[in-house]
């Protein structure tokens, strides 16, 4: 049982390049989330998904797109990377729509945009 | 709307001393509160959660937190700090829409030998 995994672990991009971050979970969770973590700002929600084929915007969605074609996968895309998107990105998942269900986190992807 | 505030971005304690990490919440509905720990270069791991069953919540690694409605607080404590407790700690409150979590800005705990 791998839990939540993220690919890649590290990435360096040049301004304007695109990339996709992959999140996979093997816990059959309905809900999945993408966060970014920046110093002094905690974790901020980018987008989330309440089920296969559905996505919704979080607190800081601009510059990102997501897709949830399969229940176990949640992809985060950057179409034209900017230095302001340099951050650590975390994926998380939770069992279902319950306010007291914990979220399970992946190990993170460290992205640097030059 | 829900939010949490963590007072003190950095806390240092001596090994064996009491650990107290502060979290205050704001919520228009009964809150569900969580403490997560993040060790260097790792993801977040759940320490404990409050779901209204009991005001004093015990978690892993000897941590506990007490929900105080009158003070809108959910402070994290541990009687005796260990070197292995050095990490970043996040308080979070969950929302009713999409099970979204709102995280505090985090408190970095340093344990001095």
Tab-separated table of C-alpha atoms in Angstrom:
chain	number	residue	atom	x	y	z
A	1	UNK	CA	0.000	0.000	0.000
A	2	UNK	CA	1.936	3.038	-1.268
A	3	UNK	CA	-0.593	5.662	-0.103
A	4	UNK	CA	-0.205	8.932	-2.012
A	5	UNK	CA	2.676	9.192	-4.450
A	6	UNK	CA	3.869	12.160	-6.487
A	7	UNK	CA	5.934	12.348	-9.652
A	8	UNK	CA	8.449	13.911	-10.088
A	9	UNK	CA	10.126	14.738	-6.773
A	10	UNK	CA	12.127	17.648	-8.174
A	11	UNK	CA	11.923	19.741	-11.303
A	12	UNK	CA	13.555	22.850	-12.673
A	13	UNK	CA	11.763	24.781	-15.422
A	14	UNK	CA	12.507	27.869	-17.414
A	15	UNK	CA	9.929	30.648	-17.541
A	16	UNK	CA	7.280	29.834	-20.109
A	17	UNK	CA	7.791	26.081	-20.113
A	18	UNK	CA	4.977	23.706	-19.286
A	19	UNK	CA	4.828	20.618	-17.155
A	20	UNK	CA	2.462	18.193	-15.490
A	21	UNK	CA	2.687	16.886	-11.953
A	22	UNK	CA	1.169	13.487	-11.322
A	23	UNK	CA	-0.494	12.390	-8.113
A	24	UNK	CA	-1.625	8.826	-7.558
A	25	UNK	CA	-3.377	7.207	-4.600
A	26	UNK	CA	-4.178	3.573	-3.976
A	27	UNK	CA	-6.628	4.030	-1.093
A	28	UNK	CA	-9.749	4.324	-3.253
A	29	UNK	CA	-10.301	7.869	-1.993
A	30	UNK	CA	-12.999	10.008	-3.557
A	31	UNK	CA	-11.477	13.405	-2.857
A	32	UNK	CA	-8.103	14.659	-4.048
A	33	UNK	CA	-6.346	18.002	-3.598
A	34	UNK	CA	-3.380	20.004	-4.818
A	35	UNK	CA	-1.654	22.456	-2.458
A	36	UNK	CA	1.344	24.677	-2.727
A	37	UNK	CA	3.572	25.409	0.253
A	38	UNK	CA	5.520	28.631	0.476
A	39	UNK	CA	7.617	29.901	3.406
A	40	UNK	CA	5.533	31.747	5.960
A	41	UNK	CA	2.283	31.044	4.126
A	42	UNK	CA	1.476	27.488	5.093
A	43	UNK	CA	-0.373	25.356	2.583
A	44	UNK	CA	-2.774	26.915	0.138
A	45	UNK	CA	-5.286	24.958	-1.880
A	46	UNK	CA	-4.903	25.221	-5.657
A	47	UNK	CA	-7.598	22.885	-6.978
A	48	UNK	CA	-9.475	19.911	-5.708
A	49	UNK	CA	-11.646	17.097	-7.010
A	50	UNK	CA	-14.647	15.455	-5.410
A	51	UNK	CA	-14.674	12.526	-7.807
A	52	UNK	CA	-13.616	11.172	-11.169
A	53	UNK	CA	-14.253	13.687	-13.913
A	54	UNK	CA	-14.906	16.635	-11.566
A	55	UNK	CA	-12.630	19.456	-10.451
A	56	UNK	CA	-13.055	22.721	-8.577
A	57	UNK	CA	-10.991	25.806	-7.827
A	58	UNK	CA	-9.347	26.380	-4.501
A	59	UNK	CA	-7.793	29.464	-3.003
A	60	UNK	CA	-5.012	30.051	-5.570
A	61	UNK	CA	-6.028	28.470	-8.905
A	62	UNK	CA	-4.622	31.012	-11.365
A	63	UNK	CA	-1.931	29.649	-13.671
A	64	UNK	CA	-2.816	26.016	-12.986
A	65	UNK	CA	-5.111	23.443	-14.544
A	66	UNK	CA	-6.090	20.016	-13.297
A	67	UNK	CA	-7.672	16.840	-14.544
A	68	UNK	CA	-9.109	13.762	-12.847
A	69	UNK	CA	-9.729	11.247	-15.606
A	70	UNK	CA	-9.259	8.286	-13.301
A	71	UNK	CA	-10.279	8.035	-9.677
A	72	UNK	CA	-6.779	7.191	-8.517
A	73	UNK	CA	-4.981	9.981	-10.390
A	74	UNK	CA	-5.034	13.758	-10.135
A	75	UNK	CA	-2.878	15.789	-12.503
A	76	UNK	CA	-1.714	19.354	-12.004
A	77	UNK	CA	-0.607	21.282	-15.066
A	78	UNK	CA	1.344	24.473	-15.516
A	79	UNK	CA	0.853	25.760	-19.064
A	80	UNK	CA	3.361	28.600	-18.937
A	81	UNK	CA	5.498	28.500	-15.819
A	82	UNK	CA	6.397	31.709	-13.997
A	83	UNK	CA	8.980	32.312	-11.235
A	84	UNK	CA	6.083	32.973	-8.834
A	85	UNK	CA	5.169	29.311	-9.200
A	86	UNK	CA	8.420	28.232	-7.576
A	87	UNK	CA	7.136	26.260	-4.607
A	88	UNK	CA	6.705	22.853	-3.059
A	89	UNK	CA	3.573	21.139	-4.308
A	90	UNK	CA	1.676	18.610	-2.244
A	91	UNK	CA	-1.073	16.293	-3.298
A	92	UNK	CA	-3.536	14.913	-0.768
A	93	UNK	CA	-6.549	12.647	-0.735
A	94	UNK	CA	-9.393	11.848	1.609
A	95	UNK	CA	-11.967	9.115	1.822
A	96	UNK	CA	-15.164	11.023	1.266
A	97	UNK	CA	-17.024	14.194	1.926
A	98	UNK	CA	-16.870	14.328	5.652
A	99	UNK	CA	-15.482	17.272	7.548
A	100	UNK	CA	-13.699	15.053	10.042
A	101	UNK	CA	-11.996	12.748	7.585
A	102	UNK	CA	-8.303	13.409	7.549
A	103	UNK	CA	-6.367	14.165	4.406
A	104	UNK	CA	-3.428	11.940	3.471
A	105	UNK	CA	-0.469	13.687	1.901
A	106	UNK	CA	2.134	12.749	-0.652
A	107	UNK	CA	5.857	13.500	-0.200
A	108	UNK	CA	5.804	16.648	-2.321
A	109	UNK	CA	7.329	17.966	-5.531
A	110	UNK	CA	9.883	20.753	-5.338
A	111	UNK	CA	9.547	22.987	-8.391
A	112	UNK	CA	11.906	25.778	-9.316
A	113	UNK	CA	11.082	28.156	-12.159
A	114	UNK	CA	14.017	30.179	-13.425
B	1	UNK	CA	-15.784	31.099	6.726
B	2	UNK	CA	-13.149	29.081	8.504
B	3	UNK	CA	-9.572	30.035	9.297
B	4	UNK	CA	-6.824	29.281	11.791
B	5	UNK	CA	-4.074	31.410	13.260
B	6	UNK	CA	-0.889	29.958	14.641
B	7	UNK	CA	0.910	32.261	17.039
B	8	UNK	CA	4.673	32.023	16.833
B	9	UNK	CA	6.314	30.915	13.604
B	10	UNK	CA	9.297	29.564	15.559
B	11	UNK	CA	9.333	27.914	18.969
B	12	UNK	CA	12.426	26.605	20.748
B	13	UNK	CA	12.330	24.343	23.781
B	14	UNK	CA	14.911	22.381	25.680
B	15	UNK	CA	14.860	18.622	25.539
B	16	UNK	CA	12.550	17.381	28.278
B	17	UNK	CA	10.642	20.657	28.541
B	18	UNK	CA	6.961	21.239	27.853
B	19	UNK	CA	5.971	21.846	24.258
B	20	UNK	CA	3.121	24.312	23.657
B	21	UNK	CA	2.124	25.271	20.132
B	22	UNK	CA	-0.764	27.678	19.804
B	23	UNK	CA	-3.678	27.580	17.378
B	24	UNK	CA	-6.775	29.756	17.371
B	25	UNK	CA	-9.618	29.199	14.973
B	26	UNK	CA	-12.416	31.163	13.455
B	27	UNK	CA	-15.482	29.341	12.292
B	28	UNK	CA	-19.122	30.190	11.712
B	29	UNK	CA	-20.067	26.551	12.276
B	30	UNK	CA	-18.850	23.910	14.733
B	31	UNK	CA	-15.231	23.388	13.726
B	32	UNK	CA	-13.360	20.223	12.994
B	33	UNK	CA	-9.717	20.783	13.799
B	34	UNK	CA	-6.506	18.968	12.976
B	35	UNK	CA	-2.835	19.088	13.824
B	36	UNK	CA	-0.325	17.852	11.261
B	37	UNK	CA	3.441	17.443	11.540
B	38	UNK	CA	5.933	17.831	8.716
B	39	UNK	CA	9.436	16.467	9.103
B	40	UNK	CA	12.154	17.898	6.849
B	41	UNK	CA	11.661	17.083	3.173
B	42	UNK	CA	8.557	15.023	3.858
B	43	UNK	CA	4.818	15.336	3.441
B	44	UNK	CA	2.369	16.104	6.228
B	45	UNK	CA	1.382	13.450	8.747
B	46	UNK	CA	-1.689	13.604	10.957
B	47	UNK	CA	-0.964	14.039	14.672
B	48	UNK	CA	-4.514	14.273	15.960
B	49	UNK	CA	-7.976	15.589	15.187
B	50	UNK	CA	-10.941	17.053	17.027
B	51	UNK	CA	-14.344	15.877	15.879
B	52	UNK	CA	-16.491	16.978	18.857
B	53	UNK	CA	-16.428	13.589	20.624
B	54	UNK	CA	-14.087	14.803	23.398
B	55	UNK	CA	-12.457	18.148	24.113
B	56	UNK	CA	-9.106	16.615	25.048
B	57	UNK	CA	-7.676	14.757	22.101
B	58	UNK	CA	-4.698	12.444	22.308
B	59	UNK	CA	-2.540	11.874	19.274
B	60	UNK	CA	0.576	10.070	18.224
B	61	UNK	CA	4.043	10.502	19.736
B	62	UNK	CA	2.680	11.733	23.070
B	63	UNK	CA	1.010	14.874	21.727
B	64	UNK	CA	-2.406	16.054	22.800
B	65	UNK	CA	-4.614	19.065	22.177
B	66	UNK	CA	-7.515	20.592	24.034
B	67	UNK	CA	-10.473	22.188	22.288
B	68	UNK	CA	-11.658	25.287	24.162
B	69	UNK	CA	-14.723	26.811	22.596
B	70	UNK	CA	-14.753	29.848	24.901
B	71	UNK	CA	-11.221	30.719	23.803
B	72	UNK	CA	-11.613	29.474	20.205
B	73	UNK	CA	-8.365	27.607	20.708
B	74	UNK	CA	-6.900	24.209	19.943
B	75	UNK	CA	-3.383	24.333	21.357
B	76	UNK	CA	-0.992	21.407	20.934
B	77	UNK	CA	1.032	20.191	23.893
B	78	UNK	CA	3.534	17.530	24.854
B	79	UNK	CA	4.822	17.182	28.419
B	80	UNK	CA	8.423	16.387	27.530
B	81	UNK	CA	10.107	17.311	24.273
B	82	UNK	CA	12.338	14.861	22.433
B	83	UNK	CA	14.932	15.689	19.827
B	84	UNK	CA	12.847	13.774	17.311
B	85	UNK	CA	9.983	16.280	17.766
B	86	UNK	CA	11.879	18.916	15.809
B	87	UNK	CA	9.623	19.605	12.820
B	88	UNK	CA	7.052	21.998	11.386
B	89	UNK	CA	3.572	21.801	12.864
B	90	UNK	CA	0.398	22.891	11.116
B	91	UNK	CA	-3.046	23.484	12.532
B	92	UNK	CA	-5.966	23.126	10.127
B	93	UNK	CA	-9.730	23.508	10.118
B	94	UNK	CA	-12.003	21.742	7.666
B	95	UNK	CA	-14.783	23.313	5.709
B	96	UNK	CA	-18.114	21.837	4.793
B	97	UNK	CA	-17.617	22.250	1.085
B	98	UNK	CA	-15.468	19.637	-0.614
B	99	UNK	CA	-13.866	18.767	2.698
B	100	UNK	CA	-11.437	21.625	2.126
B	101	UNK	CA	-8.821	22.238	4.770
B	102	UNK	CA	-7.609	25.682	5.767
B	103	UNK	CA	-4.100	25.539	7.164
B	104	UNK	CA	-2.292	27.879	9.482
B	105	UNK	CA	1.071	29.279	8.505
B	106	UNK	CA	2.896	26.696	10.581
B	107	UNK	CA	5.163	26.675	13.625
B	108	UNK	CA	8.711	25.422	13.390
B	109	UNK	CA	9.730	23.601	16.563
B	110	UNK	CA	13.392	23.418	17.529
B	111	UNK	CA	14.474	21.149	20.381
B	112	UNK	CA	17.685	22.158	22.113
B	113	UNK	CA	19.802	19.367	23.626
